[in-house]
Coordinates of C-alpha atoms and ligand atoms in Angstrom, one line a residue:
M247 CA 7.2 15.8 -35.1
A248 CA 8.9 19.1 -34.3
K249 CA 12.5 17.9 -32.6
E250 CA 11.5 19.6 -29.1
K251 CA 8.0 18.0 -29.0
W252 CA 10.0 14.7 -29.6
L253 CA 12.4 15.2 -27.2
N254 CA 9.7 16.0 -24.3
N255 CA 7.8 12.9 -25.5
M256 CA 11.0 10.9 -25.2
E257 CA 11.5 12.2 -21.4
N258 CA 7.7 11.8 -20.9
K259 CA 8.3 8.1 -21.8
M260 CA 10.5 7.5 -19.1
E261 CA 8.5 9.1 -16.4
K262 CA 5.6 7.0 -17.5
I263 CA 7.6 3.7 -17.5
V264 CA 8.7 4.6 -14.0
S265 CA 5.0 5.1 -12.7
L266 CA 3.5 2.1 -14.5
C267 CA 6.2 -0.1 -13.2
K268 CA 5.0 1.2 -9.6
R269 CA 1.3 1.5 -10.2
R270 CA 1.3 -2.2 -11.6
G271 CA 3.9 -4.1 -10.0
F272 CA 6.7 -4.3 -12.0
I273 CA 9.2 -2.5 -10.1
Y274 CA 9.2 -0.8 -6.6
P275 CA 11.6 1.7 -5.1
G276 CA 14.1 -0.6 -2.5
S277 CA 13.0 -0.6 1.2
E278 CA 10.6 2.2 0.1
I279 CA 8.7 2.5 3.6
Y280 CA 11.5 3.5 5.3
G281 CA 12.6 6.1 2.9
G282 CA 14.5 3.9 0.5
L283 CA 18.1 2.8 -0.1
A284 CA 19.6 4.5 -3.4
G285 CA 20.3 2.4 -6.1
T286 CA 18.7 -0.3 -4.8
W287 CA 15.1 -1.7 -6.9
D288 CA 12.8 -4.7 -5.7
Y289 CA 10.8 -6.5 -8.3
G290 CA 7.1 -6.8 -7.8
P291 CA 5.0 -9.7 -9.1
L292 CA 5.0 -8.8 -12.4
G293 CA 8.7 -7.3 -12.8
N294 CA 9.7 -10.6 -11.2
E295 CA 7.7 -12.8 -13.7
L296 CA 9.5 -10.5 -16.6
K297 CA 12.7 -10.6 -15.7
F298 CA 12.5 -14.4 -14.9
N299 CA 11.3 -15.0 -18.4
I300 CA 14.4 -12.6 -20.2
K301 CA 16.9 -14.8 -17.9
Q302 CA 15.1 -18.3 -19.0
E303 CA 15.2 -17.1 -22.8
W304 CA 18.9 -16.2 -22.3
W305 CA 19.6 -19.7 -20.6
K306 CA 17.5 -21.5 -23.3
T307 CA 19.7 -19.6 -26.3
M308 CA 23.0 -19.5 -24.6
V309 CA 23.0 -23.0 -22.6
R310 CA 20.2 -25.0 -23.3
E311 CA 20.2 -25.1 -27.1
R312 CA 23.9 -25.6 -27.1
E313 CA 26.5 -28.2 -27.4
D314 CA 29.6 -26.4 -26.3
V315 CA 28.1 -24.4 -23.3
V316 CA 27.5 -25.3 -19.5
G317 CA 26.4 -23.5 -17.1
V318 CA 27.2 -22.6 -13.2
S319 CA 26.4 -20.7 -10.2
A320 CA 29.2 -19.6 -8.1
A321 CA 29.2 -17.8 -4.7
I322 CA 28.8 -14.2 -4.4
L323 CA 31.4 -14.1 -1.5
M324 CA 34.8 -15.2 -2.9
N325 CA 38.3 -15.2 -1.3
P326 CA 39.5 -11.7 -1.6
K327 CA 42.7 -13.2 -3.4
V328 CA 40.6 -13.7 -6.1
W329 CA 40.1 -9.6 -6.5
E330 CA 43.8 -9.0 -6.2
A331 CA 44.3 -11.3 -9.0
S332 CA 41.5 -9.8 -11.2
G333 CA 42.7 -6.4 -10.4
H334 CA 39.9 -5.1 -9.2
L335 CA 41.2 -3.5 -6.0
T336 CA 43.3 -1.5 -8.4
A337 CA 42.8 1.9 -10.2
G338 CA 41.3 -0.2 -13.0
F339 CA 38.3 -0.9 -11.4
A340 CA 37.4 2.7 -10.1
D341 CA 35.7 5.7 -11.2
E342 CA 37.3 9.4 -11.1
L343 CA 35.4 11.5 -8.6
V344 CA 35.4 15.0 -7.5
E345 CA 34.3 16.1 -4.3
C346 CA 32.8 19.4 -3.4
K347 CA 35.3 21.5 -1.2
K348 CA 32.2 22.7 0.7
C349 CA 29.7 20.2 1.2
K350 CA 31.7 17.3 0.5
K351 CA 29.5 15.7 -2.1
R352 CA 31.1 13.6 -4.3
F353 CA 30.4 13.3 -8.1
R354 CA 31.8 11.2 -11.1
A355 CA 34.3 13.4 -12.6
D356 CA 33.1 12.5 -16.1
H357 CA 29.5 13.3 -15.0
I358 CA 29.9 17.2 -13.7
D359 CA 31.4 20.8 -15.1
K360 CA 33.8 22.5 -12.6
K361 CA 31.1 23.5 -9.9
C362 CA 28.9 21.5 -7.2
S363 CA 25.7 21.2 -8.6
E364 CA 24.2 21.1 -4.8
C365 CA 26.2 24.2 -3.5
G366 CA 27.8 25.5 -6.0
E367 CA 31.3 25.6 -4.6
K368 CA 34.5 24.5 -6.1
L369 CA 35.3 20.9 -7.0
T370 CA 38.4 18.9 -5.7
N371 CA 40.7 17.4 -8.6
P372 CA 39.7 13.8 -9.4
K373 CA 40.4 11.2 -7.5
K374 CA 40.3 7.5 -8.0
F375 CA 37.1 5.6 -5.9
N376 CA 37.1 1.9 -6.0
L377 CA 33.5 0.4 -6.7
M378 CA 34.0 -2.8 -4.9
M379 CA 31.8 -3.3 -1.7
K380 CA 33.7 -4.4 1.3
T381 CA 31.8 -6.6 3.6
F382 CA 33.5 -9.0 6.7
V383 CA 33.0 -13.1 6.9
G384 CA 33.5 -14.2 10.4
A385 CA 33.0 -13.0 14.1
V386 CA 35.7 -10.2 13.9
E387 CA 35.7 -7.2 11.7
D388 CA 39.4 -6.8 10.5
E389 CA 41.7 -7.4 7.8
T390 CA 41.6 -11.0 8.1
T391 CA 38.1 -11.3 7.6
K392 CA 37.4 -8.4 5.0
T393 CA 36.3 -9.4 1.4
Y394 CA 34.0 -8.0 -1.1
L395 CA 30.6 -8.7 -2.9
R396 CA 31.7 -9.7 -5.9
G397 CA 32.1 -6.6 -8.7
E398 CA 31.4 -9.0 -11.5
I399 CA 30.4 -12.1 -11.9
T400 CA 32.8 -13.3 -14.3
Q401 CA 35.4 -14.5 -11.4
G402 CA 33.5 -17.3 -10.2
V403 CA 33.6 -19.1 -13.4
H404 CA 37.5 -18.7 -14.1
V405 CA 38.6 -19.6 -10.9
N406 CA 36.2 -23.1 -11.6
F407 CA 37.9 -23.3 -15.1
K408 CA 39.9 -26.3 -13.6
N409 CA 36.8 -27.9 -12.2
I410 CA 35.0 -27.7 -14.9
L411 CA 37.1 -29.0 -17.2
N412 CA 38.0 -32.1 -14.9
S413 CA 34.3 -32.9 -14.3
S414 CA 33.0 -32.5 -17.7
R415 CA 34.4 -33.7 -21.4
L416 CA 34.7 -30.5 -22.4
K417 CA 36.9 -29.4 -25.1
I418 CA 38.2 -26.1 -26.4
P419 CA 36.2 -24.0 -27.8
F420 CA 33.7 -24.2 -25.1
G421 CA 32.0 -21.3 -23.0
V422 CA 30.6 -21.1 -19.4
A423 CA 27.6 -19.1 -18.9
Q424 CA 26.2 -17.6 -15.5
I425 CA 23.6 -15.3 -14.2
G426 CA 23.8 -13.7 -11.0
K427 CA 24.1 -10.9 -8.7
A428 CA 26.8 -8.2 -8.6
F429 CA 27.5 -5.0 -6.7
R430 CA 29.2 -2.1 -7.5
N431 CA 29.4 1.3 -4.9
E432 CA 28.5 3.2 -7.9
I433 CA 28.2 6.8 -6.5
N434 CA 25.6 8.2 -8.9
P435 CA 23.4 5.4 -9.2
E436 CA 21.0 6.7 -11.6
N437 CA 17.9 6.6 -14.5
F438 CA 15.7 4.1 -12.3
T439 CA 17.4 0.8 -12.9
Y440 CA 19.8 1.7 -15.2
R441 CA 22.7 2.1 -12.7
S442 CA 22.2 0.3 -9.4
V443 CA 24.4 -0.8 -6.6
E444 CA 23.0 -4.2 -6.7
F445 CA 22.2 -5.6 -10.2
E446 CA 22.1 -9.1 -12.2
Q447 CA 24.5 -9.9 -14.9
A448 CA 23.9 -12.6 -17.8
E449 CA 27.5 -13.8 -18.8
L450 CA 29.3 -16.2 -20.9
Q451 CA 33.0 -16.9 -20.6
Y452 CA 34.0 -18.4 -24.1
Y453 CA 37.5 -20.1 -23.9
V454 CA 39.2 -20.3 -27.4
K455 CA 42.8 -21.2 -28.4
P456 CA 45.0 -18.2 -28.1
D457 CA 45.4 -17.9 -31.9
E458 CA 44.4 -14.4 -33.6
K459 CA 42.3 -16.0 -35.9
E460 CA 40.4 -18.3 -33.8
E461 CA 39.9 -15.1 -31.0
K462 CA 38.6 -13.0 -34.2
K463 CA 36.5 -15.6 -35.5
W464 CA 34.6 -16.2 -32.2
F465 CA 34.5 -12.5 -31.1
E466 CA 32.5 -11.7 -34.2
Y467 CA 30.4 -14.8 -34.1
W468 CA 29.4 -13.8 -30.4
K469 CA 28.9 -10.4 -31.3
S470 CA 26.4 -11.3 -34.0
Q471 CA 24.7 -13.8 -31.6
R472 CA 23.9 -11.4 -28.7
M473 CA 22.7 -8.5 -31.2
D474 CA 20.6 -11.1 -32.8
W475 CA 18.9 -12.4 -29.3
Y476 CA 17.9 -8.6 -28.7
K477 CA 16.4 -8.5 -32.2
N478 CA 14.8 -11.8 -32.2
L479 CA 13.0 -10.7 -28.5
G480 CA 11.5 -7.9 -30.3
I481 CA 13.9 -4.7 -29.5
K482 CA 13.3 -2.6 -32.4
K483 CA 16.4 -3.0 -35.1
E484 CA 16.6 1.0 -34.8
N485 CA 17.3 1.2 -31.2
L486 CA 20.1 -1.0 -31.3
R487 CA 23.7 -0.1 -32.3
F488 CA 27.3 -1.6 -31.7
R489 CA 29.7 0.8 -30.5
Q490 CA 33.7 -0.2 -30.1
H491 CA 35.6 1.2 -27.1
E492 CA 38.1 3.6 -27.6
T493 CA 41.8 1.9 -26.6
D494 CA 41.9 4.4 -23.5
E495 CA 37.9 3.5 -22.7
R496 CA 38.5 -0.2 -22.3
A497 CA 38.5 -2.2 -18.8
H498 CA 42.1 -3.0 -18.0
Y499 CA 42.0 -6.4 -19.4
A500 CA 40.5 -5.9 -22.6
R501 CA 42.0 -6.4 -26.2
D502 CA 39.1 -5.2 -27.7
A503 CA 35.8 -4.4 -26.5
W504 CA 32.1 -3.4 -28.6
D505 CA 28.8 -2.6 -26.6
I506 CA 25.2 -3.2 -27.9
E507 CA 23.6 0.2 -26.8
Y508 CA 20.3 0.8 -26.7
N509 CA 18.8 4.3 -27.6
T510 CA 17.1 5.4 -24.6
P511 CA 14.9 8.1 -23.8
F512 CA 17.1 9.4 -21.2
G513 CA 20.4 10.2 -22.7
G514 CA 20.5 8.7 -25.8
W515 CA 22.7 5.7 -26.5
K516 CA 23.6 3.5 -23.3
E517 CA 25.3 0.2 -22.8
M518 CA 23.4 -2.7 -22.6
E519 CA 25.7 -5.4 -23.2
G520 CA 29.4 -5.7 -23.5
I521 CA 31.4 -8.0 -25.7
H522 CA 35.0 -8.4 -24.4
D523 CA 38.0 -10.2 -25.7
R524 CA 39.7 -10.5 -22.4
G525 CA 42.8 -12.5 -23.7
D526 CA 44.5 -14.6 -21.2
W527 CA 44.1 -12.2 -18.5
D528 CA 41.9 -14.2 -16.0
L529 CA 43.7 -17.3 -16.1
S530 CA 46.9 -16.1 -16.3
Q531 CA 46.4 -13.7 -13.1
H532 CA 44.6 -16.8 -11.3
A533 CA 47.4 -19.3 -12.1
K534 CA 49.8 -16.7 -10.9
Y535 CA 48.2 -15.9 -7.5
S536 CA 46.7 -19.4 -7.1
K537 CA 50.0 -20.9 -7.7
Q538 CA 48.0 -23.5 -9.6
D539 CA 48.6 -24.9 -13.4
L540 CA 45.4 -23.4 -15.1
S541 CA 46.4 -24.4 -18.9
Y542 CA 44.9 -26.2 -21.4
F543 CA 46.0 -29.8 -22.8
D544 CA 44.9 -30.5 -26.4
E545 CA 44.9 -33.8 -26.8
E546 CA 44.7 -33.7 -30.8
T547 CA 47.7 -31.6 -31.4
K548 CA 49.7 -31.7 -28.0
E549 CA 49.7 -28.6 -27.1
R550 CA 49.4 -26.9 -23.7
Y551 CA 48.4 -23.6 -23.5
I552 CA 46.2 -20.7 -21.4
P553 CA 42.9 -20.3 -23.5
F554 CA 41.8 -16.7 -24.3
V555 CA 38.4 -15.7 -23.1
I556 CA 35.5 -14.1 -25.3
E557 CA 33.1 -12.7 -22.9
T558 CA 29.4 -11.6 -23.3
S559 CA 28.3 -9.6 -20.6
G560 CA 25.0 -8.3 -20.1
G561 CA 22.9 -6.6 -17.4
V562 CA 20.0 -8.5 -17.0
D563 CA 17.9 -5.4 -15.3
R564 CA 19.2 -3.2 -17.8
A565 CA 17.8 -5.4 -20.3
T566 CA 14.3 -5.4 -18.7
L567 CA 14.3 -1.9 -18.6
F568 CA 15.0 -1.4 -22.1
F569 CA 12.4 -4.2 -23.1
L570 CA 9.9 -2.4 -21.2
L571 CA 10.8 1.2 -22.9
D572 CA 11.1 -0.4 -26.2
A573 CA 7.8 -2.3 -25.7
Y574 CA 5.6 0.9 -24.6
D575 CA 3.3 2.1 -26.8
E576 CA -0.2 4.4 -26.7
D577 CA -3.2 4.2 -28.9
G578 CA -5.7 7.3 -27.7
D579 CA -5.8 6.8 -23.8
R580 CA -4.7 3.2 -24.5
V581 CA -1.1 2.0 -22.9
I582 CA 0.0 -1.0 -24.7
L583 CA 3.0 -3.1 -23.7
K584 CA 4.3 -4.8 -27.0
L585 CA 6.4 -7.1 -25.1
H586 CA 7.6 -10.0 -27.0
P587 CA 5.1 -13.0 -26.0
R588 CA 7.8 -15.0 -24.1
L589 CA 8.6 -12.2 -22.6
A590 CA 5.0 -11.2 -21.0
P591 CA 4.2 -11.9 -17.6
Y592 CA 1.0 -13.2 -18.3
K593 CA 0.5 -15.1 -21.5
I594 CA -3.5 -14.8 -21.4
A595 CA -6.1 -13.7 -19.1
V596 CA -9.2 -15.3 -18.8
F597 CA -12.7 -13.2 -17.8
P598 CA -16.3 -14.0 -17.4
L599 CA -18.3 -11.3 -19.5
L600 CA -20.7 -10.6 -16.4
A601 CA -19.2 -11.4 -12.9
N602 CA -22.6 -11.6 -11.3
K603 CA -23.5 -14.8 -13.6
P604 CA -22.7 -17.8 -11.8
D605 CA -22.7 -19.8 -15.1
L606 CA -20.4 -17.7 -16.8
V607 CA -18.3 -17.0 -13.9
N608 CA -17.9 -21.0 -13.4
K609 CA -17.0 -21.9 -16.7
A610 CA -14.5 -19.1 -17.1
R611 CA -13.0 -20.5 -13.7
E612 CA -13.0 -24.0 -15.1
I613 CA -10.9 -22.6 -18.5
Y614 CA -8.9 -20.5 -16.5
L615 CA -7.7 -23.4 -13.8
E616 CA -7.1 -26.1 -16.6
L617 CA -5.1 -23.3 -19.0
K618 CA -3.0 -22.4 -15.6
K619 CA -1.3 -25.8 -16.1
D620 CA 0.4 -24.8 -19.1
F621 CA 0.6 -21.2 -19.0
A622 CA 1.2 -17.8 -17.1
V623 CA -2.5 -17.1 -16.6
A624 CA -4.5 -13.8 -15.2
W625 CA -7.9 -14.1 -13.8
D626 CA -10.0 -11.0 -13.7
D627 CA -13.8 -10.3 -13.3
R628 CA -13.8 -6.5 -12.0
G629 CA -15.4 -3.6 -14.2
N630 CA -16.5 -4.0 -17.5
I631 CA -14.9 -5.8 -20.1
G632 CA -13.4 -3.0 -22.1
K633 CA -11.5 -1.8 -18.7
R634 CA -10.3 -5.3 -18.2
Y635 CA -9.0 -5.2 -22.0
Y636 CA -7.3 -2.0 -21.4
S637 CA -5.6 -3.0 -18.0
Q638 CA -4.1 -6.7 -19.8
D639 CA -2.6 -4.4 -22.6
E640 CA -1.1 -1.9 -20.1
I641 CA 0.8 -5.1 -18.6
G642 CA 1.7 -6.6 -22.0
T643 CA -0.6 -9.7 -22.2
P644 CA -0.8 -10.8 -25.4
Y645 CA -4.4 -12.6 -25.2
C646 CA -7.5 -12.3 -23.7
I647 CA -10.2 -14.9 -23.4
T648 CA -13.7 -13.6 -22.8
V649 CA -16.6 -16.5 -21.7
D650 CA -19.9 -14.9 -23.2
F651 CA -23.2 -16.4 -23.2
E652 CA -22.4 -17.9 -26.4
S653 CA -19.9 -19.9 -25.1
L654 CA -22.5 -21.8 -22.7
E655 CA -24.9 -22.6 -25.8
N656 CA -21.8 -23.7 -28.5
K657 CA -18.6 -24.3 -26.0
T658 CA -16.6 -21.3 -27.7
V659 CA -14.9 -18.2 -26.0
T660 CA -13.5 -15.3 -27.7
I661 CA -9.7 -14.7 -28.0
R662 CA -8.5 -10.9 -28.3
D663 CA -5.2 -10.2 -29.8
R664 CA -3.2 -7.3 -27.7
D665 CA -1.6 -5.4 -30.8
T666 CA -4.7 -5.8 -33.3
T667 CA -7.2 -5.9 -30.9
K668 CA -9.2 -8.3 -33.1
Q669 CA -11.4 -11.1 -31.9
E670 CA -11.9 -14.5 -32.9
R671 CA -14.1 -17.2 -31.9
V672 CA -12.5 -20.6 -30.9
A673 CA -13.7 -24.1 -29.5
I674 CA -12.9 -24.8 -25.7
K675 CA -11.4 -27.8 -26.8
E676 CA -9.3 -26.6 -29.0
L677 CA -8.3 -23.5 -26.9
K678 CA -4.7 -24.7 -25.7
E679 CA -3.9 -26.0 -29.0
V680 CA -4.6 -22.6 -30.6
L681 CA -2.9 -20.5 -28.0
K682 CA 0.1 -22.8 -27.9
E683 CA 0.4 -22.2 -31.8
K684 CA -0.4 -18.6 -31.5
L685 CA 2.3 -17.9 -28.7
N686 CA 5.1 -19.7 -30.6
S687 CA 4.6 -18.3 -33.7
Ligands
ATP882 P1 29.0 1.5 -17.2 O1 30.0 1.9 -18.1 O2 27.5 1.7 -17.8 O3 29.4 1.6 -16.1 P2 30.4 -1.0 -17.5 O4 31.0 -1.0 -18.9 O5 31.3 -0.9 -16.1 O6 29.0 -0.8 -17.6 P3 30.5 -3.9 -17.6 O7 31.3 -4.0 -16.3 O8 30.9 -4.1 -19.1 O9 29.8 -2.7 -17.5 O10 29.4 -4.9 -17.0 C1 28.4 -5.7 -18.0 C2 27.3 -5.0 -17.8 O11 26.3 -5.5 -16.6 C3 26.9 -4.0 -18.2 O12 26.7 -3.9 -19.9 C4 25.6 -3.5 -17.9 O13 24.2 -3.8 -18.4 C5 25.6 -4.3 -16.4 N1 25.9 -3.4 -15.3 C6 26.9 -2.6 -15.0 N2 27.0 -1.7 -14.1 C7 25.7 -1.7 -13.8 C8 25.2 -1.3 -12.5 N3 25.5 0.0 -11.8 N4 23.9 -1.2 -12.7 C9 23.1 -2.3 -14.1 N5 23.8 -3.1 -14.3 C10 25.0 -2.7 -14.6

């Protein structure tokens, strides 16, 4: 394909995803009836299921299947001292912004040339603009009640390091996982949900012995675990890569940092998840600011130390967007979301061949209600069967079951496969087992 046409297709793909998300109920603009609020998005019925499935898969792999990781769920609002200690109130957690001298619009310094893209006027020199969102807790709005919506979910784990140690039998190396909302006053929210002001993160803080060999070993381990997770859930290998941060690009705490990047249609390789070596930054800072002892005592070697932290930090909204983009496919006028069955909002759809034949409808309803006990199942009896298949393909439903006249005679139904469009006949009494096998393979 000529390069230009390919580029066009890629850009179209983003538009198509945005429109599909709205039309089918994956993602809507936040507060839309009031003209929206820049950088906020609402997940509709299908998007909510998809995002929930992504988080569930993450939790299963990162926590449930492991012996060395536990989970927490910390408060979004924290004592503001947390953010002093972590360095989030200083220049480290800020974007360089330039301001238009005339219309005062602000832009990220790394996103714009010399002139204002709105009115063409000259821009100021870059200034630092902190990303933390301020709020007040209490009746008065002053410095004593000021705090912040968390800019990352990380600190909720580190401030509980002692609590977790004292209430569990964990021994280093071990990890603490968390999924939750974070907020950043991004001046230019962009590319649909890619850069939002409110978003969800899924993170692991893995505590290791502060020794270079251990640090490197676990860093490499988590890098490959995280890459495998995306590949195992169906993201195409060629759309994923690692990129190491340059020394001057790293966050203030990082000893080493690698991104897992996705090849997006809106500007090529973009960060999806970061793997960071945070050293002893967090615990040392919190020990200093809280005046508490946050060291770890190794019973076997009788050593006391502040552990190092290897972090994996991914955005759930970015992952949701990239899973959608990667799954999007077209075959003539048929749109197919080739989502991994474990991620698909509905695993199965059930149809009666004709909506005006009570025998077919009753049998199909019976099957639908029975399957709903074990799977996420959709019901559709509108239009013709071809349209219903197309409609399920577009939202990624892997299997469609049709109850037809033969079903009433010999107690079988057809199962149609989203990706091959092939149909097979299966006995109703074996349906659950057959579907379980298909969905788990
Ligand atoms: P970027 O360079 O794109 O601003 P970052 O390097 O600041 O991202 P981290 O602080 O490492 O991001 O956060 C970890 C993850 O959280 C990112 O990999 C991304 O998936 C997600 N994330 C960060 N900022 C946003 C945002 N504004 N909107 C949506 N997701 C975000």
